[in-house]
JSON list of C-alpha atoms and ligand atoms in Angstrom, two decimals:
[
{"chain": "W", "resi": 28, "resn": "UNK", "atom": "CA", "xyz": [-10.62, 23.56, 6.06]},
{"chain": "W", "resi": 29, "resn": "UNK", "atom": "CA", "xyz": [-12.65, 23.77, 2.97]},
{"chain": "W", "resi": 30, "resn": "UNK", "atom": "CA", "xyz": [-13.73, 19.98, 1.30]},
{"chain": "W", "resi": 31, "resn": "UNK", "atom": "CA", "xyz": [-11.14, 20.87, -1.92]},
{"chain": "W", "resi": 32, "resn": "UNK", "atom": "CA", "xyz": [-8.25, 20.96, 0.75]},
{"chain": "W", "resi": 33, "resn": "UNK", "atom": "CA", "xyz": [-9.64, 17.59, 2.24]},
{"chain": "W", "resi": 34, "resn": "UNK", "atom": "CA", "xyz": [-10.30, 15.70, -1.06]},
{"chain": "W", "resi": 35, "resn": "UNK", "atom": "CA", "xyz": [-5.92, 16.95, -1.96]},
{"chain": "W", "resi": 36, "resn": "UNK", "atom": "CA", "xyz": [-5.13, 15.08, 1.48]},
{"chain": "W", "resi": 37, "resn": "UNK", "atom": "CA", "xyz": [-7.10, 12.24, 0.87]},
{"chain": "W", "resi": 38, "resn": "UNK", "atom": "CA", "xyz": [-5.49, 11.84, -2.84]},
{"chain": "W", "resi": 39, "resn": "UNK", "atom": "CA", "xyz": [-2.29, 12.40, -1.52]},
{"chain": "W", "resi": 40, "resn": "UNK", "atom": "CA", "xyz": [-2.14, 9.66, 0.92]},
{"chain": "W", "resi": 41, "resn": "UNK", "atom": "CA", "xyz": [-3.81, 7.60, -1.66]},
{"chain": "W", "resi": 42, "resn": "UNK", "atom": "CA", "xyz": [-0.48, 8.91, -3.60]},
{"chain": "W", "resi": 43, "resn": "UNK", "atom": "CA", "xyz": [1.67, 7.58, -0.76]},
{"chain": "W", "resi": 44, "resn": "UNK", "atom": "CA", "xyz": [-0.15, 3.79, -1.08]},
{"chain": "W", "resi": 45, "resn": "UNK", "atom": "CA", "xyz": [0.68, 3.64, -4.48]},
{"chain": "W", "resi": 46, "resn": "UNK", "atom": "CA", "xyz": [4.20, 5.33, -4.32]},
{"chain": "W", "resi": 47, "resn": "UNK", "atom": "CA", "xyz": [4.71, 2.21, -1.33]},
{"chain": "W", "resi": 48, "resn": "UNK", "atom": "CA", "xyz": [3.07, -0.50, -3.78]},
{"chain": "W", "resi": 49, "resn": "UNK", "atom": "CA", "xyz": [5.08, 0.41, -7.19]},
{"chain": "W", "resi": 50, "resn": "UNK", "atom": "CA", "xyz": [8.52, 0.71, -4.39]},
{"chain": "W", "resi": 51, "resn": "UNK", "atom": "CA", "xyz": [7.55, -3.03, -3.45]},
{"chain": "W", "resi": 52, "resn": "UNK", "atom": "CA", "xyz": [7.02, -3.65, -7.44]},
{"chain": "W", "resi": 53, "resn": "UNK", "atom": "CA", "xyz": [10.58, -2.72, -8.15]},
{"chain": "W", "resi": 54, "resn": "UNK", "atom": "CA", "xyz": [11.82, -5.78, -6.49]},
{"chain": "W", "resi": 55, "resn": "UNK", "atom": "CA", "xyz": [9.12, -7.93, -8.12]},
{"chain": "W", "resi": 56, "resn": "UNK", "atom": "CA", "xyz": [9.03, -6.74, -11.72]},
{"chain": "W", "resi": 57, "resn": "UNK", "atom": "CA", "xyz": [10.06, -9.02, -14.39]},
{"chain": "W", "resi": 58, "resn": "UNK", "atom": "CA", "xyz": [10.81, -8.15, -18.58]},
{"chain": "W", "resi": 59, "resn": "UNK", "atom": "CA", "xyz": [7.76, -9.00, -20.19]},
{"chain": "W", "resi": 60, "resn": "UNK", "atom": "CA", "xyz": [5.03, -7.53, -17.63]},
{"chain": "W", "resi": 61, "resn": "UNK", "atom": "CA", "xyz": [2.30, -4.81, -18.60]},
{"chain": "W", "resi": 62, "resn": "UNK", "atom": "CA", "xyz": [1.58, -1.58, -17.86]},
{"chain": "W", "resi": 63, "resn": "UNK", "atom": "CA", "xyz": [-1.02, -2.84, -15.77]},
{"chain": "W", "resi": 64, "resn": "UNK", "atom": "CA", "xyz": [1.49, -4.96, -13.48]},
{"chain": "W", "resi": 65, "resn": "UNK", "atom": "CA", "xyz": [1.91, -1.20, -12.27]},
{"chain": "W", "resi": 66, "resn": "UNK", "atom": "CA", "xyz": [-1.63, 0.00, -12.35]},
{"chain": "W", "resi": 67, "resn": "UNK", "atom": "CA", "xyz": [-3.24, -2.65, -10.53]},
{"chain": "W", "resi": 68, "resn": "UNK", "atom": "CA", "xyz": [-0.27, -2.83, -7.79]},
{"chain": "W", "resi": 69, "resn": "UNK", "atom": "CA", "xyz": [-1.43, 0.83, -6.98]},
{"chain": "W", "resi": 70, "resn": "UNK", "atom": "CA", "xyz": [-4.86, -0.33, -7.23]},
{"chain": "W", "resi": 71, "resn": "UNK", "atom": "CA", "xyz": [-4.28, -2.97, -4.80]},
{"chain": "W", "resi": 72, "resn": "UNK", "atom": "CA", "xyz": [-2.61, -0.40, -2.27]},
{"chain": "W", "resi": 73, "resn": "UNK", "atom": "CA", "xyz": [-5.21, 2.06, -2.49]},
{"chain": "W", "resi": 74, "resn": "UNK", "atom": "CA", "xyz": [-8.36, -0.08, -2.68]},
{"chain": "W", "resi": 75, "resn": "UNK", "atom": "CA", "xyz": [-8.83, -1.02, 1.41]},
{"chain": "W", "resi": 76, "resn": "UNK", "atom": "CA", "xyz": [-9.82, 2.77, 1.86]},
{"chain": "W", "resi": 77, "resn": "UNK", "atom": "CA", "xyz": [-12.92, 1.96, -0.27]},
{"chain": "W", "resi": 78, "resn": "UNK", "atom": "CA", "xyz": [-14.14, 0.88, 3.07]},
{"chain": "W", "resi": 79, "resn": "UNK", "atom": "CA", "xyz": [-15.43, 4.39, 4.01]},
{"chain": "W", "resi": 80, "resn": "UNK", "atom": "CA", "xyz": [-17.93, 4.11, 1.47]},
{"chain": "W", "resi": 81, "resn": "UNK", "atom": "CA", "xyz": [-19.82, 1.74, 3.56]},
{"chain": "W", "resi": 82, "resn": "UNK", "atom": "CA", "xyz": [-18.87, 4.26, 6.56]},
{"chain": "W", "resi": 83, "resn": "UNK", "atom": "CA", "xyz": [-20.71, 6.64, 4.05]},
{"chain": "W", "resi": 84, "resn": "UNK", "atom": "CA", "xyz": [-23.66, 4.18, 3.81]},
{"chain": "W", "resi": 85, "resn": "UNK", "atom": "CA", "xyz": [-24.32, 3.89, 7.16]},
{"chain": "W", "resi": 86, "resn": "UNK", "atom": "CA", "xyz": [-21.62, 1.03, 8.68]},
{"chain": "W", "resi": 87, "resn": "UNK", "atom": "CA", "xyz": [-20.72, 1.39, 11.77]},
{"chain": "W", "resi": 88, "resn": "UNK", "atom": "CA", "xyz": [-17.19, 3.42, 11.69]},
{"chain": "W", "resi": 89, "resn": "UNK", "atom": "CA", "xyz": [-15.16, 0.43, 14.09]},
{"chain": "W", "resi": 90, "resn": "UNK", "atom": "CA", "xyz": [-17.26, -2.66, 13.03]},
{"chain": "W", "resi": 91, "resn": "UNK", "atom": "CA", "xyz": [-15.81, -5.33, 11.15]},
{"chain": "W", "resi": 92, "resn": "UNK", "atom": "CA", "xyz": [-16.53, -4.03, 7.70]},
{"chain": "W", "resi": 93, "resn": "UNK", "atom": "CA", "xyz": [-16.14, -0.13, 9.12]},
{"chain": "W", "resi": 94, "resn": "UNK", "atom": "CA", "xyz": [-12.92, 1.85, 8.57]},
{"chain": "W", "resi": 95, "resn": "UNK", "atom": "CA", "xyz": [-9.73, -0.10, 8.82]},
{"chain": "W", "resi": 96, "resn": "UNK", "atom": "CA", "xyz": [-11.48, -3.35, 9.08]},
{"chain": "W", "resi": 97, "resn": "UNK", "atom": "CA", "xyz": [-11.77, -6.64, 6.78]},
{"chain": "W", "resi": 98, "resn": "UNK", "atom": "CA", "xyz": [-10.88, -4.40, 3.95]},
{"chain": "W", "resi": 99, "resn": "UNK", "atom": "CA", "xyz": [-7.43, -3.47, 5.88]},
{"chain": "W", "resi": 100, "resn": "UNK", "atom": "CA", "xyz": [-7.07, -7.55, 6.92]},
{"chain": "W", "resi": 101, "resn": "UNK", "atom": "CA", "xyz": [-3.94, -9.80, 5.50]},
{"chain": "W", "resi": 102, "resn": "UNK", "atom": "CA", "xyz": [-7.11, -12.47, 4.79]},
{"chain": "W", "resi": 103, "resn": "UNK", "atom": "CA", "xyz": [-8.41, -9.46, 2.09]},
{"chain": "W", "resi": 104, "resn": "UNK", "atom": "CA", "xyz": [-4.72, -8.98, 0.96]},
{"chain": "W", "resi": 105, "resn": "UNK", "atom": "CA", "xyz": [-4.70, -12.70, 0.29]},
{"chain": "W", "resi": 106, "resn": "UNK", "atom": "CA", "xyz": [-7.67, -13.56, -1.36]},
{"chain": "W", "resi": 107, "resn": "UNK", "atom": "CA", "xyz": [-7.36, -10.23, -3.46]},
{"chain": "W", "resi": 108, "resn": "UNK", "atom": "CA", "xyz": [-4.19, -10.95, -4.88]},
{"chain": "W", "resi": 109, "resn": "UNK", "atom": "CA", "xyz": [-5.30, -14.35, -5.81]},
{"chain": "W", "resi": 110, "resn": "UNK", "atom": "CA", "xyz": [-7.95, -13.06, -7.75]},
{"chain": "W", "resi": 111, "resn": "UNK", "atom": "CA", "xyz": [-6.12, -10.30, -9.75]},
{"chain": "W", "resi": 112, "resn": "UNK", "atom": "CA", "xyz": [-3.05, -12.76, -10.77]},
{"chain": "W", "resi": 113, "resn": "UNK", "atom": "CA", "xyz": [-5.99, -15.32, -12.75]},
{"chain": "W", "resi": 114, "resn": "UNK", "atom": "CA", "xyz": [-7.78, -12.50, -13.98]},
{"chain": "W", "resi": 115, "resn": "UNK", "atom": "CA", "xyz": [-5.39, -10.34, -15.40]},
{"chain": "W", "resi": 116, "resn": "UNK", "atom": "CA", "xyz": [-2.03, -12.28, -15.65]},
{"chain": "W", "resi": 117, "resn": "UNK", "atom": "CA", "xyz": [-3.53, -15.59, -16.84]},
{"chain": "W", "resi": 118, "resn": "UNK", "atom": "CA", "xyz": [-1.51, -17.22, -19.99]},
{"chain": "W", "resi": 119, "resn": "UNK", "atom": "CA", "xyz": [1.06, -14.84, -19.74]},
{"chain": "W", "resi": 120, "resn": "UNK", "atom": "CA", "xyz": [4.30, -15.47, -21.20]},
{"chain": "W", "resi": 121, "resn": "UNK", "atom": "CA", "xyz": [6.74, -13.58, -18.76]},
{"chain": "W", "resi": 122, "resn": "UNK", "atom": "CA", "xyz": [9.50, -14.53, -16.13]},
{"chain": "W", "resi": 123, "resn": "UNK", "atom": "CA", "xyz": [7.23, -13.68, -13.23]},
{"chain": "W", "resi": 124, "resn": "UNK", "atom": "CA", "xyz": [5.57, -17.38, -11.83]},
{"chain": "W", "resi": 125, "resn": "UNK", "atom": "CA", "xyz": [1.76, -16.75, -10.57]},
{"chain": "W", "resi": 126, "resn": "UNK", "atom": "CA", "xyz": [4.06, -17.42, -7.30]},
{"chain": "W", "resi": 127, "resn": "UNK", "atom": "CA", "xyz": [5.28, -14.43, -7.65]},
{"chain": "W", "resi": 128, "resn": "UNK", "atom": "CA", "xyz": [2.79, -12.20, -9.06]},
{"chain": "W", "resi": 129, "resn": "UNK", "atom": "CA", "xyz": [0.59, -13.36, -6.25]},
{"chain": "W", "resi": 130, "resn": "UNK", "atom": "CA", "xyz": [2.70, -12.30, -3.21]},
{"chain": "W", "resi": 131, "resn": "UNK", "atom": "CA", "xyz": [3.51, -9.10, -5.23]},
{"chain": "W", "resi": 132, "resn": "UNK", "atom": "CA", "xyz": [-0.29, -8.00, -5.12]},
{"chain": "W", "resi": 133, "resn": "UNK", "atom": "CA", "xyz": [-0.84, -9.31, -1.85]},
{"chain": "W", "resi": 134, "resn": "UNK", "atom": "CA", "xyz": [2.05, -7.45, -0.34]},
{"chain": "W", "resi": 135, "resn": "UNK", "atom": "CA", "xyz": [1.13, -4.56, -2.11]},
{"chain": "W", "resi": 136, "resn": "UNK", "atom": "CA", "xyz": [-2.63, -4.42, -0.59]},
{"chain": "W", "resi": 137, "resn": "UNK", "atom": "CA", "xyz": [-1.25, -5.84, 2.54]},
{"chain": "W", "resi": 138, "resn": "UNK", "atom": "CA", "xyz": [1.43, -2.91, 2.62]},
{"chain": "W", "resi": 139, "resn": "UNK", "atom": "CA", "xyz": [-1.99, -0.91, 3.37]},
{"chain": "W", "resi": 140, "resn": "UNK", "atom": "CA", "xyz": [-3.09, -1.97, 6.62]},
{"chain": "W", "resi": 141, "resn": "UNK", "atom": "CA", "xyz": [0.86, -1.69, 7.65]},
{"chain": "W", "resi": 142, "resn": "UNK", "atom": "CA", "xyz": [1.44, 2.06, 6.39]},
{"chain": "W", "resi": 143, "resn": "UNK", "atom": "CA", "xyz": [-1.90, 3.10, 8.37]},
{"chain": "W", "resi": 144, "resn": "UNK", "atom": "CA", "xyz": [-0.35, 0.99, 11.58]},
{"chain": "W", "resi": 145, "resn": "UNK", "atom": "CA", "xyz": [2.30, 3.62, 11.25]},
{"chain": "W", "resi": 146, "resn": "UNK", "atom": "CA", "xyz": [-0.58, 6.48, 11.49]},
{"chain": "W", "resi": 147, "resn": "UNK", "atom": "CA", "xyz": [-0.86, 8.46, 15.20]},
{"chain": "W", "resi": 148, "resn": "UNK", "atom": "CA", "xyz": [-4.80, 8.31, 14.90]},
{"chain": "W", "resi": 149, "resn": "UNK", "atom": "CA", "xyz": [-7.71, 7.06, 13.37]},
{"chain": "W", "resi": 150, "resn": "UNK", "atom": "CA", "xyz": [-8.96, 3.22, 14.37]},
{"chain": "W", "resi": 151, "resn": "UNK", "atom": "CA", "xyz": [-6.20, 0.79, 14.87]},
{"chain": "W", "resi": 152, "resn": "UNK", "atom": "CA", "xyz": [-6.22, -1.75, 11.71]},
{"chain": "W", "resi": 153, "resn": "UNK", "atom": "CA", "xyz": [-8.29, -5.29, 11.72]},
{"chain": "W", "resi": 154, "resn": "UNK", "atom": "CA", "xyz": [-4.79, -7.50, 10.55]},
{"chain": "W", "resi": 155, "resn": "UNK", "atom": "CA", "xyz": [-6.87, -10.76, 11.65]},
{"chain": "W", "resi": 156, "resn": "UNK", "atom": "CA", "xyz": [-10.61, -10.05, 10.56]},
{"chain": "W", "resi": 157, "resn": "UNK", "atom": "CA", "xyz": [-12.38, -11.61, 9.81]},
{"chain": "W", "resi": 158, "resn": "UNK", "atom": "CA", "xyz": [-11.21, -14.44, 12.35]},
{"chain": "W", "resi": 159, "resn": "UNK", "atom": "CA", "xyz": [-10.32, -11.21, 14.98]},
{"chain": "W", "resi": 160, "resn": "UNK", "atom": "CA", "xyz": [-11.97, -8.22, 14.86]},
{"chain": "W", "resi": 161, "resn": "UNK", "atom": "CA", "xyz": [-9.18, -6.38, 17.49]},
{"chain": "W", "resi": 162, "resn": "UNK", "atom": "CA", "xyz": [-7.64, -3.50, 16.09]},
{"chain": "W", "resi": 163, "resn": "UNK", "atom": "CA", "xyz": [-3.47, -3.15, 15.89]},
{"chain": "W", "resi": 164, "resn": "UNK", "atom": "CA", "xyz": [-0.58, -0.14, 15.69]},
{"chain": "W", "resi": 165, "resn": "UNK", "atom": "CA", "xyz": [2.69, -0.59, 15.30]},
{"chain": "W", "resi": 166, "resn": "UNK", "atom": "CA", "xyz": [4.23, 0.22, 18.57]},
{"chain": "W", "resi": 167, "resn": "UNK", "atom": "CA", "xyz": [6.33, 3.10, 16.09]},
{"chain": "W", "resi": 168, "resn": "UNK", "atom": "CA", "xyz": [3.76, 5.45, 14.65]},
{"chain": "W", "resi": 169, "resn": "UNK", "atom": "CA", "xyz": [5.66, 8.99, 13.37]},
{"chain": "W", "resi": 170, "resn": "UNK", "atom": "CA", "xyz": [2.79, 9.13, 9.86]},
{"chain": "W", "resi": 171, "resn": "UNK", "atom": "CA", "xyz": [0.46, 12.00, 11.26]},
{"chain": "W", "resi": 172, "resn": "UNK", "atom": "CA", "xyz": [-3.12, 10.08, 10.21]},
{"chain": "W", "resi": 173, "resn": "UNK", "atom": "CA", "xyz": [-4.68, 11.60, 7.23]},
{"chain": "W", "resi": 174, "resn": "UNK", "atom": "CA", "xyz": [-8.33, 13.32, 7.99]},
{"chain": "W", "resi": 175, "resn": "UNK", "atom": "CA", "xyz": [-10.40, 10.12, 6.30]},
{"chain": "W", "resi": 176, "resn": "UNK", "atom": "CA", "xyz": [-13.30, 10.00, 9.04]},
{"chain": "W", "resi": 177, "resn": "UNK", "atom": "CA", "xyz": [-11.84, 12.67, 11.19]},
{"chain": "W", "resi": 178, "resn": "UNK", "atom": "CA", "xyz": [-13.73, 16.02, 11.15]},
{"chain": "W", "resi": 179, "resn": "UNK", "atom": "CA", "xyz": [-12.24, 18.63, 12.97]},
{"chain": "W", "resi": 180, "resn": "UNK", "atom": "CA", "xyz": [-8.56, 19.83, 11.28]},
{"chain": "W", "resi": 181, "resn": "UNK", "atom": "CA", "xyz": [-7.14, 22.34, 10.58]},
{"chain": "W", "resi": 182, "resn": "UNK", "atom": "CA", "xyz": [-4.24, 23.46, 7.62]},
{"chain": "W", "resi": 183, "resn": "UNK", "atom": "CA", "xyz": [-1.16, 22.70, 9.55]},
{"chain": "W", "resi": 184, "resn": "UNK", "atom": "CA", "xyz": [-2.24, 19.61, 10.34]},
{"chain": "W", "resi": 185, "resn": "UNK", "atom": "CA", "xyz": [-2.59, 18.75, 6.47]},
{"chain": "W", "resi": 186, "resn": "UNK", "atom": "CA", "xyz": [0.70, 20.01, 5.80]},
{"chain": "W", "resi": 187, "resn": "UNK", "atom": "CA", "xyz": [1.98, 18.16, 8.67]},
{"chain": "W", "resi": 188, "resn": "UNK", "atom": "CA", "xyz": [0.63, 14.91, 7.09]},
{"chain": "W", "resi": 189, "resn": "UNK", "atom": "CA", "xyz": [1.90, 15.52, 3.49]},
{"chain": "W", "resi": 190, "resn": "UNK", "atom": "CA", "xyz": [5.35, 16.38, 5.31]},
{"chain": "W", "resi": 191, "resn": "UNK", "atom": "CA", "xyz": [5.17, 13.10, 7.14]},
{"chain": "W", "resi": 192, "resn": "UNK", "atom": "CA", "xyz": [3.93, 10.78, 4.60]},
{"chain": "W", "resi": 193, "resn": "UNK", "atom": "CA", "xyz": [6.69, 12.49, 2.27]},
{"chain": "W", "resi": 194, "resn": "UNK", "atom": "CA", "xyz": [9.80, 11.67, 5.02]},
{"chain": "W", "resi": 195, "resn": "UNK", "atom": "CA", "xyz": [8.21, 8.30, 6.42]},
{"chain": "W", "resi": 196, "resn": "UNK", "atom": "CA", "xyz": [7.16, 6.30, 3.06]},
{"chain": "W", "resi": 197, "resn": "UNK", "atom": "CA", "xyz": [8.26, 8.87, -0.27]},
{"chain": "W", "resi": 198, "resn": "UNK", "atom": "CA", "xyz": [11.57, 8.77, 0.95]},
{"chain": "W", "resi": 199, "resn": "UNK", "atom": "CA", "xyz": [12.50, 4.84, 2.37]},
{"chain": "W", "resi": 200, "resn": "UNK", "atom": "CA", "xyz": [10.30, 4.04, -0.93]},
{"chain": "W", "resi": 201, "resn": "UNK", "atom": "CA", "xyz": [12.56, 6.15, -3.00]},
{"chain": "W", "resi": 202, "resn": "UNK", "atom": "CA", "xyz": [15.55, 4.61, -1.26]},
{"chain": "W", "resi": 203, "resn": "UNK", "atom": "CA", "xyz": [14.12, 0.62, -1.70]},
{"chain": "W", "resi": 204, "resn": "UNK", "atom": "CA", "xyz": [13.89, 1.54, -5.40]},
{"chain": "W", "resi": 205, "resn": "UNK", "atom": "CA", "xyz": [17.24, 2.66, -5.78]},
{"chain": "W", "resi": 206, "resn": "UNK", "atom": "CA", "xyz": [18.59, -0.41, -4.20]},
{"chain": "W", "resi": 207, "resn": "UNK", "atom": "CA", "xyz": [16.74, -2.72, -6.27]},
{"chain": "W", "resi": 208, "resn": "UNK", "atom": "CA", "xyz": [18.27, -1.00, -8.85]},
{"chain": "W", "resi": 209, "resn": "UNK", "atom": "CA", "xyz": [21.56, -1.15, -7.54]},
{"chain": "W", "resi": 210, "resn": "UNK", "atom": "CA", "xyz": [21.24, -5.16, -6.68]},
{"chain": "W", "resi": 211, "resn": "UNK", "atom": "CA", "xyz": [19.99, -6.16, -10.36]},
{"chain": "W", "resi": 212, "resn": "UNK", "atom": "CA", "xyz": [22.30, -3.81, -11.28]},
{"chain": "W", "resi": 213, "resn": "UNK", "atom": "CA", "xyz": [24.67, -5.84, -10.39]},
{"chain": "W", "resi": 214, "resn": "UNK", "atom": "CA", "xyz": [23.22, -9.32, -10.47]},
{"chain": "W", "resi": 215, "resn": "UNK", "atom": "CA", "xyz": [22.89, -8.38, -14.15]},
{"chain": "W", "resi": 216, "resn": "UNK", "atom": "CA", "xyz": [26.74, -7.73, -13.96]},
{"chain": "W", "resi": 217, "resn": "UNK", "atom": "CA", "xyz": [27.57, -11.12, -12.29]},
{"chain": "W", "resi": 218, "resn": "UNK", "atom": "CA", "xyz": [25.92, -13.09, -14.36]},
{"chain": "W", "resi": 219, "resn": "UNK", "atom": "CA", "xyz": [27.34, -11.15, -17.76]},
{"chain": "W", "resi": 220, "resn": "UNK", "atom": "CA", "xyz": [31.00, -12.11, -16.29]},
{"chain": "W", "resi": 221, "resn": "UNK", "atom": "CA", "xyz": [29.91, -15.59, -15.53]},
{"chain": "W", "resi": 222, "resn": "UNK", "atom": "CA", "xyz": [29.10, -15.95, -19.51]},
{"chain": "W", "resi": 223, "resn": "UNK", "atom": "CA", "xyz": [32.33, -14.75, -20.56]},
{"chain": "J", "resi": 315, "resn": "ZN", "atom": "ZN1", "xyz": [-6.58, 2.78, 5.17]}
]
């Protein structure tokens, strides 16, 4: 497989991160948020895969800060999200508490670690660094594991993880969208009769 067809996969299941993180925004999102209450929710999903730059450098693939590690941990998630709501939300005039905002970002980057628990390959995923370095799947794992750090593929295997990623987080993202819509929908409803 030629290194075009392997960057596409590798944007595509950055793609599916994002798609997961603006599906968990939906049921966050408050009137008066930027633009960039979007952007950096993808940001947050995407950026724990920055970890195989150090892989690149020379880190040890399965050590603590190799692939799937720290960067993949809820304790990253965490202190991540509390450093994007001060920097970026502070003295903001919206409905959406820090509170809020904060568990937003961190379940976006923690969503993550969970989507690649889902994978059938590839290191398991570091939820307790940096207190435990033990690597956890999901008992369920039908997401065929994207070829970061893997060599050896071949085509149907990328179209087998694009066809995958589509039917295991496009589509229940899709479907979590529409029934946030559907639920303000008609919170929005309930509370327009209540003023009558
Ligand atoms: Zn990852």
């Amino acid at each position: 497989m030629t290194a075009a067809v392997t960057w596409f996969l590798e944007m595509a299941s950055a793609f599916s991160h994002a798609v997961a993180a603006a599906a968990i925004g939906s049921a966050f999102y408050r009137r008066g948020l930027p633009a960039r209450f979007w952007v950096l929710g993808a940001a947050c999903a995407i950026v724990p895969d920055a970890d195989v730059i150090g892989v690149a450098l020379g880190v040890p693939f399965r050590s603590l800060l190799g692939h799937r590690g720290l960067s993949h941990s809820l304790a990253f998630a965490a202190v991540l999200a509390a450093l994007v709501v001060p920097v970026f939300f502070a003295r903001m005039r919206t409905e959406a508490s820090p509170a809020r905002l904060w568990l937003y970002f961190f379940l976006a980057t923690a969503s993550h670690g969970v989507l690649d628990a889902l994978t059938n390959g590839g290191p398991g995923i570091a939820f307790f660094a940096p207190f435990d370095n033990a690597r956890y799947f999901l008992r369920w794992r039908p997401v065929v594991v994207s070829p970061i750090g893997i060599r050896p593929f071949f085509s149907a295997w990328g179209l087998r993880v694009i066809e995958s990623e589509l039917l295991w987080i496009w589509l229940p993202s899709l479907m979590f969208v529409a029934m946030t819509i559907l639920v303000r929908k008609r919170l929005g409803a309930a509370v327009a009769r209540s003023q009558m």
